[in-house]
Structure formats: C-alpha cells, structure tokens
Amino acid sequence: MENQDSDSRLDCCSSFISNISVQVVSAPGKLPGRRPPRKPISRAKPKKQLNKKAPFWNVQNKIILFTVFLFILAVTAWTLLWLYIRETESRDAFYFAGMFRITNIEFLPEYRQKESREFLSVARTVQQVINLVYTTSAFSRFYRQSVVADVSSNNKGGLLVHFWLVFVMPHAKGHVFCEDCVAAILKDSIQTSVVNRTSVGKLQGLAVDMDSVVLNAGLRSDYSSTIGSDKGCSRDFYADHLSLRYPLEVSTTSGRLTCHFKLVATAGHLIRFSVESVQIEADNCVTDSLTIYDSLLPIRSTVLYRICEPARTLKSFVSTNNLMLVTFKSPQAWRLSGIRAYFEVIPEQKCENTVLVKEITGFEGKISSPYYPSYYPPKCKCTWKFQSPLSTLGIALKFHNYSITKKSVRGCDHGWWEINEHMYCGSYMDHQTIFRVPSSLVHIQLQCSSRLSDKPLLVEYGSYNISQPCPVGSFRCSSGFCVPLAQRCDGVNDCFDESDELFCGTLQPACNASSFRRHSALTCDGFPDCEDGRDERDCTRGIPCNNRTFKCGNDVCIRKQNAKCDGNVDCPDGSDEEGCSCSSSSPTLHRIIGGTDTREGGWPWQVSLHFVGSAYCGASVISREWLLSAAHCFHGSRLSDPTPWTAHLGMYVQGSAKFVSPVRRIVVHEYYNSQTFDYDIALLQLRVAWPEALKQLIQPICIPPAGQKVHSGEKCWVTGWGRRHEADNKGSPVLQQAEVELIDQTLCVSTYGIITSRMLCAGVMSGKKDACRGDSGGPLSCRRKSDGKWILTGIVSWGHGCGRPNFPGVYTRVSNFVPWIHKYVPSLL
Ligand code: ARG
C-alpha cells in the first residue's frame, strides 16, 4: 500500500452553488501565515532599588532552577517520544475507505454540516458501532480508529455513511494489510435473516444494507485530504437545480495540486460530470490523474473512470446515485496542469423501448446506451422490443464502432447482449458492423458488464428481407455490410474487415471509371490490365526521374520537395517514407519452437519485458524511448500499471541486459479485444531513454509503411526468450530465433476462422517453427529486399498451442497501426 503524503498547500477557492469555480493560486513559497498579535509595548518600569543584595545561588533558587530544568527536560523528552510514536505509527498505518447504507435512520439536512450536533451525534454512533466490530475482531491489536467522513442522502432511502478505518501494524515494512479480511470482518458482523429475504441486517443497533457495504484500502494522502487536516483545494458542492450547469475549474502552473470535489444532488437524481479539457502529465495515472468515483470517498471499487492523459474532447460520466467524487492529482506540476469541467443534476432514465419498425426503408431510427452521449454507468440494463410489419422481414442493427459476437465461456468485457435468447459479447472497434436478426419479433437486453463506465453506444435499426439480406449484385461482408460485387477482389478493403478481399484467387481489375483505383495492385505493374490501359496511364516505369523528383519503389516519380521522410506517404507504395524512422544499417546476420540460439547482438531491437522482476513478454525498440509490444501482455489492472514493469534492452542471456529502464507509460490500443485478441498492440514509453553510446547493441527496427501489403511465402524471423516446447514450463535463457514464412491470409482464415485484418499468420504449415508462451509482444522481423532494412511486420500475439502442424502463429499486423503509432510517437516521422 502506498503511503505517500500529499500536503497540498494551495490556497484556493471560492465556491458558490450557482457558479462554482475553484481558482487555484499557485504559491511556490509559503503562504503568509497569521502573525501572532503583537504584545503591547509596555513602558519600561524603573527597576526597584534593592536595599539588600541576597546571594543568587542560594539553596531556594537552586531548587527552583533544578525543578524548572527537570520540567523542561521531561516536556522535551515527552514531545520527542510522542513525535516518534506518531511518526512510526503513521508509517505503519493502513487506511481503508468504505461506505454502507443505514436504512433505519432518515436523512436530515443538518447532516451536511460537519460541525452540527446532528452530524456529530450520528457520526459518533456509527464510529462506536464500527469500533465495537473491530475491537472484538482478530485485528483488534492493530485497530486504531474509525472516522465518519460523510453522512448523505441517497436514492435508495436512509443514510449513506462514508468512513475511514485506520489500522497500525508496527514494523509492517512493506507488508500489505489484508483488504478482504478487513471487509469480511465488517460484512460478517451484519446479521441478516434468511426468513426476511432482504439484504438489510443488524449491525449492533443499526439496520445496514449488506449489499451496500464497500471497503477498500486507501491512501494516507486521501485520508488527510478528505478528513480535514490537509484539505488542499478540496470542496463539497451541493446542487439541487436540474438543468443548471455548475462549472468546475482548477489549474496551476507549478507546485502540487490535489483536489477532492464532492458533488451531491438531492435524493432521486443523478450527477452528470462533463470534462471539457484535462491538462496532466501522461503516465498511466501513476502520479497525475483525474478520477471519477461513484461514492464520496476515493474507494477503489467505485471508480467510474480515470483519465490519465491530457484530453481536449468532451467526455461525460453519469453516477448511479445522487453523489460523485472527482479527484484531480498533479503532485509536481511544472507546466499548466488542471481541468475544465462542469456537472449537472439529471433525472434517472429508464432504458427500455418498444419499436414498431417500418417496411424496408433502410435504417430508420436509433437506440443508444443509457444517458447517451455520456459514458454509460457500470450497472446499467436496457431492454428493447422490435416488431417488423411482415413475418418475412427481420431486424437489422447497425452498431457504430462496435460489434457483437457469440458469447464464449469467458465473460464479456464491454456489455453482454441477449437477443432472442442467444447470448453475445460486445466489443469496440474502428468501424461499423451490421447484425441481422432473422425474426420479425426481436427482444434485446443489454447489460453493462465492464467494471468502469464505458464508451457510449449508438445502434441504428431497420427492417430487412430475411431471404435476401444483401440486394442482388452485392456481396455480404462478414461485418454485415453489403458492397457492390464489382468492389470484391479489387485489392481495396471495402468491407472494413477485408472479407471482400479474402478468397480472391486472381485479382480482377475494375477498369470502368467509377471503380478504377490508382492504388490497386495492378496499377503501374508494367502491364496494361485494363483494355483502355487506364491502369498504366500515370506510370513512369522505366523513365528516369528528373533532378527535382524522387523515384518511388514502383517507378512513379513524385516531387522531391514533398517526398522522402516528410512524414506523409507520397509514393503509392510508401517507399518515400521507408527507412526514415529507424537505423539505416541492418546488423550483420550471424545471427522459440524449432529455433536456434541467436548470436549476441543479432537482434538489437529485441526487448525482454520483466513484470515484478520476471521475464513476461517481448517487445521491440522503435525509438530512443518507445517500444512496441502486444496489448494482451498488459490486460487487467495489475498488468496495466507501468510501475512493476522493467524493459531489458541489448540483452542476449536473460538477466544480463546492457540497459534496463523502468516503464513510464503503457498505451494499450483502445479497441483491444481480450476475447479475440483483435487490436493486440501496445506502446511502452521508457522512463529513461537508452543512451546513444549503446547504439552498437541497441537499435530501433523500422515500422512498415502504412497499409503495406505482405507477400505470402516471404521469409521472416521470430525471436524471443519464450518456451522452446509447448509443454515446457519455463522460457529459454538464451535468445532464440526461428525462420518462419508469411502465410496466405485466406489459408489462415480457413484454419482459424477468426482472423481479422489486424492479424497475419506466419509459421510453417508442417509445424515445428513457431513462437510460444513468453514470446508475446516480441518482433516478427522481415528483411526488405530493396534496401536490406529490417521491418517490424508483426508482433507475436497468439496461436493454437505452439508449433502444431497447420496452426501457424498469429501476429498483429503492424502496417495497420502506423497512424496510431505516430499519434503517440510523432518523433518517428
Ligand atoms: N500469447 C503468447 C504469449 O503469452 C504467445 C503465443 C504465441 N503462440 C504461437 N503459437 N505463436 O507469449
């Protein structure tokens, strides 16, 4: 548990209910403290003339002086002892934040005032009850105190009490205090009755709703900020007016900023918090964060959303109760840090609808997730009933940037759907998909399944002809779209998922004016494939370029001025941008399953990623401070935290890296799907860039040009310290390499079924040469014939077993993510 202190000493704020704004004045120096009142200057009294001078060191004076000395000594010793005890206690202290609902006490408006008699009385009662629970528990030795932080109304009635618990475990030294045990002690003390069949039970004299109990370990800094000793720029806001926007702004240009904003609406309503812009240091919320809680204390399991990087687009979040906590932390701001936001009080909405769909008119209406366009809250549920006018017409659903697939045994990360009694899981993606239900009566239920608030969903609906989902002359993509047959097998991905380009034997050029495409594989290949020669018309094959133009790899001349290494792909084949982002020379190739030991220094971009000190995944160096790896290496709350990760560069034998850096930031692709491994890509920023002096041993690999096509049969290399046999239980100590072949996408789809256009397959169909567990995130490196440069064509992602015949390895197709990589690593341009 972290015990970092946060004594935010920023003077802030003015707050008033119709226009709340928190202005933070940064004060690098100390704020002027209140001076003690000056003593009145007394006029000097004439000293009395002593007639007789008694000796100063008489016995009486000596006794007095000795007593005073002893007293001062005792006070100093006691103060030092007290300070020492306090210091060690707070170092060994563990804080827990929690809440529960008391059903047998009604809310009084006075509870909002923390100094009121009413608040103090109810707080005392609750504290006594909690004290009794823990002083009679197995943890009584460690228990110190409970502090009630808030007593509020809520949408279920009764009182919602938020509290802190403090435990002290002497000499804890890095030990963690069992969070589940602390929560279990409280829950087990609530006596529920099986007969009543309600979740409300007795906790001493209090009627407590068992389902409302939440308790998590918290930070000491949060304890200080919310309890009052160190409030910083924290504020409580009570908003009662519907349809009013309450602005909330805070910023600083230097120093420390830690604010807790408690937002409370009248019971029966919800809070909608909208963030217009956030300025923070991007580091996965390790230091800087904007966190929105569905409670009034920073209780981890009530987090609705966390923003960990600067943002300028409007995002809004809705609470599940009439309260919300927003915390903003920027402990070492050195340039502008802050948020611009506002909140509103909104009514609760029901998410259900019955729709009578018209006879085929295309997509005629929309349904959406609750509180659209806000992020939808984690505990939502929607039901929709659709009825089409004819039994021959089914219901078509067009999901925006979302797709649903049959639910497997695993749970759903982003909403589960029940459609006419069939279960599906939802996932986000970068295009629309169409789902058709061949029934005139469709019953849909959506349950939000993510732990956090999730991105808003928009679904268009309409009817369609069950017997002919796609009109004559069109092809049905696997994403559900219908595209004109002429667009099939034209070399261009019209379906979003490339299903129009799969299973295309020989490419047929589309030569009429409307469907002719310059970038099709058949243009400028030296052969007039179109009758009118249109495909070869703008080509400069064989003709030398003049000195103001640059010759692309496919023989086209483009103006030099906007050619080589300007960040834009100007040549149709991207050859003007090739080799711009990585070291130009390839290492001399002296250089897993069926692999061999590599030669030291043979793969200078290969990285081993260690999680809590053990090798866990691979990665590739793409610049001085960025690595590229697989998203699945960082799935889950523990793995997505950069703190336990270290990157080992320039390494041959495990544990003997030439350079090791902690990881500062992990950027997982926002559409990564843990069920299908789609969008399995992540960027890692090193805390320390590798030094120039190591450039003989550490070198970046080139990123392929955007959309680069790969050729099946091409030979590439997979490298890593992963297992050498499927049945092994540990990885290889020496870096392994295996030569694999790029496999035709159609063949791979027929093997695995679920191969998206973000994936590619490589291996040998006879098996034996493959990546395996522990190689994930590592490179699939292909050497480009034209200039001998090494290109990061793939990232080790998944496979059925390891090295099994007919089951090649599946890799993330890097050429599909070039703009995404550039968004975070513009220096590659
Ligand atoms: N996901 C695996 C890992 O954690 C990589 C599996 C690759 N499997 C394969 N057969 N190519 O390292």
mmCIF file of C-alpha atoms in Angstrom, residues 31 43 59 125 219 235 237 296 304 316 346 379 393 427 487 517 534 592 663 688 712 828:
data_model
loop_
_atom_site.group_PDB
_atom_site.id
_atom_site.type_symbol
_atom_site.label_atom_id
_atom_site.label_comp_id
_atom_site.label_asym_id
_atom_site.label_seq_id
_atom_site.Cartn_x
_atom_site.Cartn_y
_atom_site.Cartn_z
ATOM 1 C CA LEU A 31 1.641 31.412 2.197
ATOM 2 C CA ARG A 43 6.845 51.296 29.049
ATOM 3 C CA VAL A 59 19.526 26.952 48.148
ATOM 4 C CA THR A 125 -22.969 6.327 16.907
ATOM 5 C CA LEU A 219 -4.076 6.235 0.612
ATOM 6 C CA ARG A 235 -14.542 21.249 -1.674
ATOM 7 C CA PHE A 237 -20.754 21.009 -3.535
ATOM 8 C CA LEU A 296 -17.969 10.376 -1.762
ATOM 9 C CA LEU A 304 -16.329 5.159 -12.670
ATOM 10 C CA SER A 316 -19.209 12.939 -19.676
ATOM 11 C CA ILE A 346 -30.120 14.906 -14.052
ATOM 12 C CA LYS A 379 -24.572 -1.158 -13.549
ATOM 13 C CA LEU A 393 -38.803 -9.018 -42.581
ATOM 14 C CA SER A 427 -16.511 -5.093 -28.267
ATOM 15 C CA GLN A 487 -15.835 -3.988 -55.406
ATOM 16 C CA ARG A 517 -8.390 2.568 -58.253
ATOM 17 C CA ARG A 534 -6.047 3.205 -67.714
ATOM 18 C CA ILE A 592 11.264 -20.384 -29.691
ATOM 19 C CA VAL A 663 8.441 1.728 -17.814
ATOM 20 C CA VAL A 688 14.960 6.533 -19.256
ATOM 21 C CA SER A 712 2.765 -14.923 -48.579
ATOM 22 C CA LEU A 828 9.232 8.634 -35.636
#
